[in-house]
């Protein structure tokens, strides 16, 4: 299906050509509650978007014409919607208890995490393991790293380190205070061919061997290719596997989430899954007009294809979410960075936005000049914790108020200050009319975080359906790996 042939696409093109961007005054006519949607403990105020009276109905028509409800059902039914690789995209199944094999794999992972937390897992000399070094990259690193930090200081007996970069500095820092006889190395790689992960794992094993240890005794693997892990030298009993239909950027819900369970406990991991499952249920059942992932995805299509806005900024007003922007970069740009349709036909329109961002409030003192007065308009997602609004800590109240103030300033410009912008000197003017979403999650519980991440997964899927592309392959990631292998003798 070519979406440019849908009647709603043509109508949207005519509508936005006639009135490219509504003024702040036009936006302000609608009460915020009319465009505020709640789902699974999340609350999103969409009232600052370029939604004229007839724009949202046309976007909803576009979703129906692209058969979004049917594709949504196929996702949850486990159909082979990853058409190039002929397999399902089953990350939602990882959040349920309906498939015994997935439940058993999760149980093995949680048992290992609890043994490490309790200090009962022993190394080659019989000493208890007190340091775990997780070697991974991309989805095998970003998701677990984001969630582990977002849930606050870790508990349990074992210290946890993430190593993604093949720059030796990162592994050296992880091993600096570690004792070899008490250190466990965990290699996390779906294919178990990832160059960076295997190079760092080999370096860590050499460090163990140099201490006179049998390194394989202190090596675990988490992979969809257990035979490769065993050929690498990981004992079969120390391989945790998961299905090959789990994409790397969706793998934190699988045994790849070991670092999360290790840092915060099996109960926290189960609650993370429960939060994501609650958002899954909302996405599957809510009508499109009140369906939060659907609305966010449709807004993305509106800005990219009808307003020519090719970037989107994400600012989390919470230091514990400092990895959210990089995580979303991979999720969205790897999923949506496609140049052909599902059937291989070249596309005649743009797909993925460039996703970028940082944490507030530091970003206000760097890139916000571009957002307020730059020539390019970038829609913004403001993400913060609802509990901050009435926190006992003044700084958390300031975080929430800062996010809200920036959203209002982008939308209203000088008008929100009650000044006559037309009389201001031109270099001083902030024109406003810059769109944003204001998304608040309830608290820093695993359940809230699970819902937040699932929201962005489904938002990404919605956009892929409208554009008729496959969001679940990533062949562009592979070409550099293949070229590198040709440049490295013996690899």
Short mmCIF file of C-alpha atoms in Angstrom, two decimals:
data_model
loop_
_atom_site.label_atom_id
_atom_site.label_comp_id
_atom_site.label_asym_id
_atom_site.label_seq_id
_atom_site.Cartn_x
_atom_site.Cartn_y
_atom_site.Cartn_z
CA UNK A 1 0.00 0.00 0.00
CA UNK A 2 1.28 3.42 -0.97
CA UNK A 3 0.02 5.86 1.70
CA UNK A 4 0.26 8.82 -0.67
CA UNK A 5 -2.69 7.27 -2.55
CA UNK A 6 -4.97 7.30 0.48
CA UNK A 7 -7.70 9.97 0.35
CA UNK A 8 -6.78 11.18 3.83
CA UNK A 9 -3.15 11.72 2.77
CA UNK A 10 -4.26 13.94 -0.10
CA UNK A 11 -6.66 15.82 2.16
CA UNK A 12 -3.94 16.40 4.75
CA UNK A 13 -1.60 17.67 2.05
CA UNK A 14 -4.22 20.18 0.91
CA UNK A 15 -5.04 21.17 4.49
CA UNK A 16 -1.46 21.83 5.56
CA UNK A 17 -0.62 23.64 2.31
CA UNK A 18 -3.49 26.04 2.98
CA UNK A 19 -2.55 26.64 6.64
CA UNK A 20 0.95 25.30 7.37
CA UNK A 21 1.11 26.08 11.09
CA UNK A 22 -1.69 27.28 13.35
CA UNK A 23 -0.91 30.23 15.57
CA UNK A 24 -0.66 29.92 19.31
CA UNK A 25 -4.00 31.72 19.60
CA UNK A 26 -5.64 29.04 17.46
CA UNK A 27 -4.17 26.32 19.65
CA UNK A 28 -5.18 28.05 22.87
CA UNK A 29 -8.86 28.07 21.90
CA UNK A 30 -9.10 24.40 22.84
CA UNK A 31 -8.97 23.50 26.55
CA UNK A 32 -5.95 21.35 27.33
CA UNK A 33 -8.14 18.61 28.77
CA UNK A 34 -9.68 17.98 25.33
CA UNK A 35 -6.26 16.91 24.08
CA UNK A 36 -4.97 15.25 27.26
CA UNK A 37 -4.85 11.46 27.17
CA UNK A 38 -4.14 9.12 30.08
CA UNK A 39 -2.95 5.54 29.72
CA UNK A 40 -1.32 3.03 32.11
CA UNK A 41 -0.39 5.75 34.59
CA UNK A 42 0.94 8.14 31.92
CA UNK A 43 -0.61 11.52 31.16
CA UNK A 44 0.10 13.33 27.89
CA UNK A 45 -1.01 16.87 27.13
CA UNK A 46 -1.10 17.25 23.33
CA UNK A 47 -2.78 20.65 23.28
CA UNK A 48 0.35 22.47 22.05
CA UNK A 49 0.43 20.65 18.72
CA UNK A 50 -0.46 21.90 15.24
CA UNK A 51 -3.91 20.37 15.33
CA UNK A 52 -6.52 22.52 13.62
CA UNK A 53 -10.14 21.43 14.02
CA UNK A 54 -10.07 19.13 10.99
CA UNK A 55 -6.46 17.89 11.25
CA UNK A 56 -6.94 15.19 13.88
CA UNK A 57 -9.99 13.66 12.14
CA UNK A 58 -7.98 13.43 8.93
CA UNK A 59 -5.09 11.77 10.75
CA UNK A 60 -7.48 9.23 12.25
CA UNK A 61 -8.89 8.56 8.78
CA UNK A 62 -5.34 8.01 7.55
CA UNK A 63 -4.78 5.43 10.29
CA UNK A 64 -7.92 3.57 9.28
CA UNK A 65 -7.02 3.65 5.59
CA UNK A 66 -3.56 2.26 6.42
CA UNK A 67 -5.32 -0.55 8.33
CA UNK A 68 -3.64 0.31 11.61
CA UNK A 69 -6.18 -1.66 13.72
CA UNK A 70 -5.55 -4.80 11.65
CA UNK A 71 -1.76 -4.43 11.81
CA UNK A 72 -1.98 -3.80 15.54
CA UNK A 73 -3.89 -7.07 15.93
CA UNK A 74 -1.30 -8.92 13.84
CA UNK A 75 1.44 -7.63 16.13
CA UNK A 76 -0.27 -9.03 19.22
CA UNK A 77 -1.32 -12.25 17.49
CA UNK A 78 2.31 -13.09 16.71
CA UNK A 79 1.93 -12.93 12.92
CA UNK A 80 5.12 -12.79 10.84
CA UNK A 81 4.98 -9.03 10.35
CA UNK A 82 8.78 -8.88 10.05
CA UNK A 83 8.36 -9.76 6.39
CA UNK A 84 12.00 -9.63 5.29
CA UNK A 85 13.06 -12.13 7.93
CA UNK A 86 9.76 -14.03 7.92
CA UNK A 87 9.21 -13.99 11.66
CA UNK A 88 7.10 -12.38 14.32
CA UNK A 89 7.93 -9.29 16.33
CA UNK A 90 7.04 -10.75 19.69
CA UNK A 91 8.26 -8.26 22.25
CA UNK A 92 4.73 -7.88 23.65
CA UNK A 93 4.70 -11.65 24.35
CA UNK A 94 7.75 -11.19 26.59
CA UNK A 95 5.56 -9.10 28.88
CA UNK A 96 2.93 -11.82 29.35
CA UNK A 97 2.79 -15.26 30.92
CA UNK A 98 1.05 -17.00 28.03
CA UNK A 99 4.03 -18.81 26.48
CA UNK A 100 5.69 -21.40 28.75
CA UNK A 101 9.05 -21.25 26.99
CA UNK A 102 9.34 -17.51 27.55
CA UNK A 103 8.31 -17.86 31.19
CA UNK A 104 10.92 -20.57 31.74
CA UNK A 105 13.69 -18.47 30.15
CA UNK A 106 12.72 -15.52 32.32
CA UNK A 107 12.79 -17.77 35.39
CA UNK A 108 16.35 -18.89 34.65
CA UNK A 109 17.47 -15.30 34.30
CA UNK A 110 15.76 -14.21 37.50
CA UNK A 111 17.29 -17.14 39.40
CA UNK A 112 20.77 -16.08 38.29
CA UNK A 113 20.05 -12.47 39.26
CA UNK A 114 18.86 -13.49 42.73
CA UNK A 115 21.93 -15.69 43.28
CA UNK A 116 24.16 -12.75 42.41
CA UNK A 117 22.16 -10.38 44.59
CA UNK A 118 22.42 -12.78 47.51
CA UNK A 119 26.15 -13.38 46.99
CA UNK A 120 25.68 -17.14 46.65
CA UNK A 121 27.16 -17.55 43.16
CA UNK A 122 30.79 -18.65 43.39
CA UNK A 123 33.71 -18.12 41.06
CA UNK A 124 36.45 -20.54 40.01
CA UNK A 125 38.21 -20.38 43.41
CA UNK A 126 35.01 -20.65 45.44
CA UNK A 127 34.98 -16.95 46.28
CA UNK A 128 31.55 -15.28 46.02
CA UNK A 129 30.97 -13.12 42.96
CA UNK A 130 30.70 -9.45 43.93
CA UNK A 131 31.24 -7.75 40.52
CA UNK A 132 29.37 -8.33 37.26
CA UNK A 133 30.65 -6.89 33.97
CA UNK A 134 28.02 -6.89 31.21
CA UNK A 135 29.48 -6.66 27.71
CA UNK A 136 26.94 -5.63 25.07
CA UNK A 137 26.19 -2.86 22.62
CA UNK A 138 23.15 -1.26 21.01
CA UNK A 139 19.91 -2.74 22.30
CA UNK A 140 21.82 -5.25 24.40
CA UNK A 141 23.25 -2.33 26.34
CA UNK A 142 21.12 0.81 26.00
CA UNK A 143 17.81 -0.57 27.25
CA UNK A 144 19.17 -2.39 30.31
CA UNK A 145 21.50 0.53 31.08
CA UNK A 146 18.64 3.06 30.85
CA UNK A 147 16.30 1.10 33.12
CA UNK A 148 18.98 0.14 35.63
CA UNK A 149 19.91 3.78 36.17
CA UNK A 150 16.34 5.09 36.00
CA UNK A 151 15.23 2.88 38.90
CA UNK A 152 17.77 4.46 41.22
CA UNK A 153 20.70 3.15 43.27
CA UNK A 154 21.09 -0.63 42.93
CA UNK A 155 20.62 -3.01 45.82
CA UNK A 156 22.06 -6.47 46.36
CA UNK A 157 25.54 -7.84 46.90
CA UNK A 158 27.03 -7.52 43.40
CA UNK A 159 28.33 -4.37 41.75
CA UNK A 160 27.30 -3.92 38.12
CA UNK A 161 29.24 -2.42 35.22
CA UNK A 162 28.22 -1.92 31.58
CA UNK A 163 30.80 -2.10 28.81
CA UNK A 164 29.76 -1.21 25.24
CA UNK A 165 32.61 0.72 23.62
CA UNK A 166 35.63 -1.14 22.26
CA UNK A 167 37.71 1.81 23.39
CA UNK A 168 39.73 0.04 26.11
CA UNK A 169 38.97 2.83 28.57
CA UNK A 170 35.46 1.60 29.37
CA UNK A 171 36.45 -1.96 30.24
CA UNK A 172 39.49 -0.75 32.15
CA UNK A 173 37.26 1.46 34.28
CA UNK A 174 34.91 -1.45 34.99
CA UNK A 175 37.78 -3.69 36.09
CA UNK A 176 39.75 -1.07 38.00
CA UNK A 177 38.36 -1.94 41.43
CA UNK A 178 37.37 -5.53 40.66
CA UNK A 179 39.05 -8.67 41.96
CA UNK A 180 39.40 -11.36 39.27
CA UNK A 181 38.33 -14.25 41.50
CA UNK A 182 35.11 -12.38 42.37
CA UNK A 183 34.19 -11.08 38.89
CA UNK A 184 31.60 -12.51 36.51
CA UNK A 185 31.65 -11.58 32.81
CA UNK A 186 28.32 -11.64 30.96
CA UNK A 187 28.36 -11.39 27.15
CA UNK A 188 24.99 -10.14 25.82
CA UNK A 189 24.61 -10.52 22.06
CA UNK A 190 21.64 -11.74 20.06
CA UNK A 191 23.74 -13.16 17.22
CA UNK A 192 26.90 -13.77 19.24
CA UNK A 193 28.84 -12.36 16.32
CA UNK A 194 28.83 -8.70 17.44
CA UNK A 195 32.42 -7.56 17.05
CA UNK A 196 32.51 -5.05 19.90
CA UNK A 197 30.88 -7.38 22.42
CA UNK A 198 33.13 -10.32 21.60
CA UNK A 199 36.28 -8.17 21.60
CA UNK A 200 35.48 -6.80 25.05
CA UNK A 201 34.54 -10.25 26.31
CA UNK A 202 37.86 -11.69 25.10
CA UNK A 203 39.74 -8.86 26.80
CA UNK A 204 37.92 -9.51 30.07
CA UNK A 205 38.67 -13.23 29.81
CA UNK A 206 42.36 -12.48 29.25
CA UNK A 207 42.27 -10.43 32.44
CA UNK A 208 40.82 -13.42 34.32
CA UNK A 209 43.33 -15.80 32.77
CA UNK A 210 46.23 -13.53 33.69
CA UNK A 211 45.15 -13.91 37.31
CA UNK A 212 45.54 -17.68 37.02
CA UNK A 213 41.82 -18.43 36.78
CA UNK A 214 39.88 -20.72 34.47
CA UNK A 215 37.91 -17.91 32.79
CA UNK A 216 35.09 -20.07 31.46
CA UNK A 217 33.99 -20.71 35.06
CA UNK A 218 33.16 -17.02 35.36
CA UNK A 219 31.56 -16.43 31.96
CA UNK A 220 27.86 -16.33 31.08
CA UNK A 221 26.19 -15.57 27.76
CA UNK A 222 22.74 -14.22 26.90
CA UNK A 223 21.97 -14.86 23.24
CA UNK A 224 19.58 -16.11 20.59
CA UNK A 225 22.45 -18.20 19.16
CA UNK A 226 23.42 -20.61 21.99
CA UNK A 227 25.50 -22.85 19.69
CA UNK A 228 27.77 -19.90 18.81
CA UNK A 229 28.13 -19.00 22.47
CA UNK A 230 29.19 -22.55 23.30
CA UNK A 231 31.64 -22.57 20.39
CA UNK A 232 33.07 -19.35 21.86
CA UNK A 233 33.73 -21.24 25.09
CA UNK A 234 30.71 -20.56 27.27
CA UNK A 235 29.59 -23.72 29.12
CA UNK A 236 26.12 -24.82 28.00
CA UNK A 237 24.74 -24.50 31.53
CA UNK A 238 25.83 -20.86 31.56
CA UNK A 239 24.01 -19.81 28.38
CA UNK A 240 20.67 -18.03 28.75
CA UNK A 241 18.81 -17.99 25.47
CA UNK A 242 15.87 -16.14 23.93
CA UNK A 243 14.05 -16.40 20.56
CA UNK A 244 15.53 -14.89 17.42
CA UNK A 245 12.38 -12.84 16.87
CA UNK A 246 13.38 -10.58 19.76
CA UNK A 247 14.94 -7.53 18.12
CA UNK A 248 17.89 -6.03 19.94
CA UNK A 249 16.10 -2.75 20.63
CA UNK A 250 13.26 -4.71 22.25
CA UNK A 251 15.45 -7.13 24.19
CA UNK A 252 15.42 -5.52 27.63
CA UNK A 253 12.14 -7.42 28.29
CA UNK A 254 13.95 -10.74 27.64
CA UNK A 255 16.79 -12.42 29.60
CA UNK A 256 18.91 -9.51 28.28
CA UNK A 257 17.26 -7.62 31.15
CA UNK A 258 19.51 -9.50 33.61
CA UNK A 259 21.27 -6.27 34.67
CA UNK A 260 17.90 -4.77 35.67
CA UNK A 261 16.96 -7.76 37.80
CA UNK A 262 20.48 -7.90 39.23
CA UNK A 263 20.43 -4.24 40.24
CA UNK A 264 16.84 -4.01 41.49
CA UNK A 265 15.51 -7.53 42.05
CA UNK A 266 13.20 -9.93 40.30
CA UNK A 267 10.12 -8.20 41.70
CA UNK A 268 11.14 -4.94 40.09
CA UNK A 269 11.70 -6.70 36.76
CA UNK A 270 8.24 -8.28 36.95
CA UNK A 271 6.71 -4.88 37.69
CA UNK A 272 8.55 -3.39 34.71
CA UNK A 273 6.93 -6.02 32.50
CA UNK A 274 3.54 -5.38 34.11
CA UNK A 275 3.76 -1.66 33.33
CA UNK A 276 4.59 -2.39 29.71
CA UNK A 277 1.75 -4.92 29.54
CA UNK A 278 -0.69 -2.29 30.83
CA UNK A 279 0.33 0.06 28.01
CA UNK A 280 0.07 -2.88 25.57
CA UNK A 281 -3.54 -3.37 26.66
CA UNK A 282 -4.29 0.31 26.14
CA UNK A 283 -2.74 0.29 22.67
CA UNK A 284 -4.64 -2.84 21.68
CA UNK A 285 -8.07 -1.81 22.94
CA UNK A 286 -8.40 1.99 23.15
CA UNK A 287 -10.17 3.75 20.26
CA UNK A 288 -7.70 5.52 18.02
CA UNK A 289 -9.02 8.96 18.96
CA UNK A 290 -7.98 8.33 22.60
CA UNK A 291 -5.12 5.93 21.93
CA UNK A 292 -1.89 7.52 23.13
CA UNK A 293 0.65 5.60 20.99
CA UNK A 294 -1.57 6.05 17.93
CA UNK A 295 -1.91 9.80 18.48
CA UNK A 296 1.82 10.29 19.02
CA UNK A 297 2.65 8.24 15.94
CA UNK A 298 0.18 10.17 13.82
CA UNK A 299 1.66 13.46 15.00
CA UNK A 300 5.05 12.21 13.88
CA UNK A 301 3.65 11.50 10.41
CA UNK A 302 1.98 14.92 10.33
CA UNK A 303 5.19 16.80 11.01
CA UNK A 304 7.51 14.75 8.80
CA UNK A 305 5.30 14.31 5.74
CA UNK A 306 3.06 17.35 5.74
CA UNK A 307 5.13 20.05 7.45
CA UNK A 308 8.63 18.93 6.43
CA UNK A 309 9.94 18.88 10.01
CA UNK A 310 12.69 16.28 9.95
CA UNK A 311 13.93 16.27 13.54
CA UNK A 312 12.28 15.69 16.92
CA UNK A 313 13.81 16.62 20.25
CA UNK A 314 13.32 14.64 23.47
CA UNK A 315 14.06 16.23 26.84
CA UNK A 316 13.64 14.22 30.01
CA UNK A 317 13.39 16.46 33.04
CA UNK A 318 14.94 13.83 35.31
CA UNK A 319 18.63 13.06 35.56
CA UNK A 320 17.87 9.36 36.03
CA UNK A 321 16.57 9.34 32.44
CA UNK A 322 19.79 10.63 30.89
CA UNK A 323 19.97 7.58 28.61
CA UNK A 324 16.41 8.02 27.32
CA UNK A 325 17.32 10.13 24.27
CA UNK A 326 20.03 7.68 23.05
CA UNK A 327 17.65 4.78 23.69
CA UNK A 328 14.94 6.44 21.60
CA UNK A 329 17.44 7.28 18.88
CA UNK A 330 18.09 3.60 18.38
CA UNK A 331 14.47 2.51 18.80
CA UNK A 332 13.09 4.97 16.27
CA UNK A 333 15.89 5.55 13.79
CA UNK A 334 16.80 1.86 13.50
CA UNK A 335 13.14 0.89 13.16
CA UNK A 336 12.03 3.68 10.83
CA UNK A 337 15.19 4.48 8.88
CA UNK A 338 13.98 2.62 5.78
CA UNK A 339 14.02 3.59 2.11
CA UNK A 340 11.67 0.93 0.71
CA UNK A 341 8.23 -0.40 1.56
CA UNK A 342 7.47 -3.85 2.96
CA UNK A 343 7.39 -5.24 -0.59
CA UNK A 344 10.67 -3.59 -1.58
CA UNK A 345 9.29 -0.65 -3.57
CA UNK A 346 11.25 2.63 -3.19
CA UNK A 347 9.45 5.21 -1.08
CA UNK A 348 8.54 8.60 -2.43
CA UNK A 349 8.37 10.31 0.95
CA UNK A 350 10.42 10.72 4.14
CA UNK A 351 10.20 8.35 7.07
CA UNK A 352 12.16 8.58 10.32
CA UNK A 353 12.84 11.90 11.96
CA UNK A 354 16.29 12.55 13.38
CA UNK A 355 15.78 12.04 17.12
CA UNK A 356 17.98 14.05 19.46
CA UNK A 357 17.89 15.43 22.98
CA UNK A 358 19.32 15.56 26.46
CA UNK A 359 18.15 16.11 30.02
CA UNK A 360 16.56 19.23 31.46
CA UNK A 361 17.45 21.65 32.86
CA UNK A 362 21.06 21.62 31.51
CA UNK A 363 19.76 21.51 27.93
CA UNK A 364 17.96 24.82 28.50
CA UNK A 365 21.39 26.45 28.71
CA UNK A 366 22.66 24.93 25.46
CA UNK A 367 20.27 23.94 22.66
CA UNK A 368 17.07 25.74 23.61
CA UNK A 369 18.16 28.89 21.78
CA UNK A 370 17.82 26.84 18.59
CA UNK A 371 14.36 25.66 19.61
CA UNK A 372 12.98 29.10 20.47
CA UNK A 373 14.51 31.30 17.76
CA UNK A 374 16.10 29.03 15.17
CA UNK A 375 14.92 28.87 11.57
CA UNK A 376 14.13 25.15 11.84
CA UNK A 377 11.16 24.01 13.89
CA UNK A 378 11.67 20.81 15.89
CA UNK A 379 8.71 19.27 17.73
CA UNK A 380 9.64 18.47 21.32
CA UNK A 381 8.69 15.72 23.76
CA UNK A 382 8.92 17.01 27.32
CA UNK A 383 9.03 14.04 29.68
CA UNK A 384 8.94 14.35 33.43
CA UNK A 385 7.68 12.77 36.63
CA UNK A 386 4.22 13.82 37.80
CA UNK A 387 5.28 13.35 41.42
CA UNK A 388 7.78 16.20 40.97
CA UNK A 389 4.97 18.76 40.68
CA UNK A 390 4.19 18.63 44.42
CA UNK A 391 7.46 17.18 45.69
CA UNK A 392 8.82 18.12 49.11
CA UNK A 393 12.13 18.84 47.38
CA UNK A 394 12.18 22.32 45.86
CA UNK A 395 14.53 21.21 43.08
CA UNK A 396 12.12 18.55 41.86
CA UNK A 397 9.31 21.12 41.83
CA UNK A 398 11.60 23.36 39.79
CA UNK A 399 12.24 20.54 37.32
CA UNK A 400 8.53 20.06 36.71
CA UNK A 401 7.85 23.80 36.50
CA UNK A 402 10.79 24.29 34.13
CA UNK A 403 9.48 21.67 31.71
CA UNK A 404 6.02 23.22 31.78
CA UNK A 405 7.38 26.73 31.32
CA UNK A 406 9.47 25.71 28.32
CA UNK A 407 6.51 23.97 26.69
CA UNK A 408 4.37 27.09 27.14
CA UNK A 409 7.17 29.37 25.92
CA UNK A 410 7.69 27.32 22.77
CA UNK A 411 3.97 27.36 22.04
CA UNK A 412 3.18 30.95 22.92
CA UNK A 413 6.44 32.82 22.51
CA UNK A 414 6.36 36.39 23.76
CA UNK A 415 2.57 36.29 24.00
CA UNK A 416 2.66 34.15 27.14
CA UNK A 417 4.56 36.94 28.91
CA UNK A 418 1.75 39.39 28.23
CA UNK A 419 3.99 41.61 26.09
CA UNK A 420 3.26 43.02 22.68
CA UNK A 421 5.67 41.00 20.57
CA UNK A 422 5.06 43.16 17.52
CA UNK A 423 6.71 46.10 19.28
CA UNK A 424 9.78 44.17 20.42
CA UNK A 425 13.08 44.55 18.59
CA UNK A 426 13.35 41.67 16.13
CA UNK A 427 16.41 40.00 17.75
CA UNK A 428 14.46 39.84 21.02
CA UNK A 429 11.36 38.17 19.65
CA UNK A 430 10.45 34.55 20.29
CA UNK A 431 7.68 33.82 17.79
CA UNK A 432 6.14 30.79 19.51
CA UNK A 433 3.99 28.36 17.58
CA UNK A 434 6.53 25.60 18.23
CA UNK A 435 4.79 22.26 18.91
CA UNK A 436 5.43 19.91 21.83
CA UNK A 437 4.01 17.04 23.88
CA UNK A 438 4.09 17.18 27.66
CA UNK A 439 4.27 13.61 28.98
CA UNK A 440 4.22 12.89 32.71
CA UNK A 441 4.75 9.45 34.24
CA UNK A 442 3.43 8.82 37.73
CA UNK A 443 6.64 8.02 39.60
CA UNK A 444 9.96 6.23 39.32
CA UNK A 445 8.45 2.82 39.90
CA UNK A 446 9.29 -0.03 37.52
CA UNK A 447 5.65 -0.12 36.44
CA UNK A 448 5.66 3.53 35.34
CA UNK A 449 8.93 3.14 33.49
CA UNK A 450 7.71 0.00 31.72
CA UNK A 451 4.64 1.85 30.49
CA UNK A 452 6.73 4.80 29.28
CA UNK A 453 9.07 2.63 27.21
CA UNK A 454 6.23 0.58 25.75
CA UNK A 455 4.54 3.84 24.74
CA UNK A 456 7.47 4.77 22.52
CA UNK A 457 7.72 1.24 21.09
CA UNK A 458 4.12 1.37 19.94
CA UNK A 459 4.40 4.97 18.73
CA UNK A 460 7.22 3.76 16.46
CA UNK A 461 5.12 0.84 15.22
CA UNK A 462 2.22 3.17 14.37
CA UNK A 463 4.44 5.28 12.13
CA UNK A 464 5.78 2.19 10.38
CA UNK A 465 2.24 1.03 9.60
CA UNK A 466 1.23 4.39 8.12
CA UNK A 467 4.33 4.40 5.92
CA UNK A 468 4.01 0.72 4.96
CA UNK A 469 7.54 -0.18 6.08
CA UNK A 470 9.02 -3.00 8.16
CA UNK A 471 10.02 -1.64 11.56
CA UNK A 472 11.66 -4.87 12.70
CA UNK A 473 14.68 -5.43 10.48
CA UNK A 474 17.94 -3.44 10.44
CA UNK A 475 20.06 -4.50 7.49
CA UNK A 476 21.68 -1.08 7.34
CA UNK A 477 23.41 -1.89 10.61
CA UNK A 478 25.05 -4.94 9.07
CA UNK A 479 26.92 -3.49 6.10
CA UNK A 480 29.59 -1.80 8.21
CA UNK A 481 30.13 -5.00 10.17
CA UNK A 482 30.63 -6.98 6.96
CA UNK A 483 33.10 -4.46 5.57
CA UNK A 484 35.02 -4.47 8.84
CA UNK A 485 35.33 -8.25 8.73
CA UNK A 486 36.99 -7.95 5.32
CA UNK A 487 39.46 -5.43 6.68
CA UNK A 488 40.49 -7.56 9.66
CA UNK A 489 42.47 -10.69 8.74
CA UNK A 490 41.37 -13.74 10.66
CA UNK A 491 38.01 -12.31 11.68
#
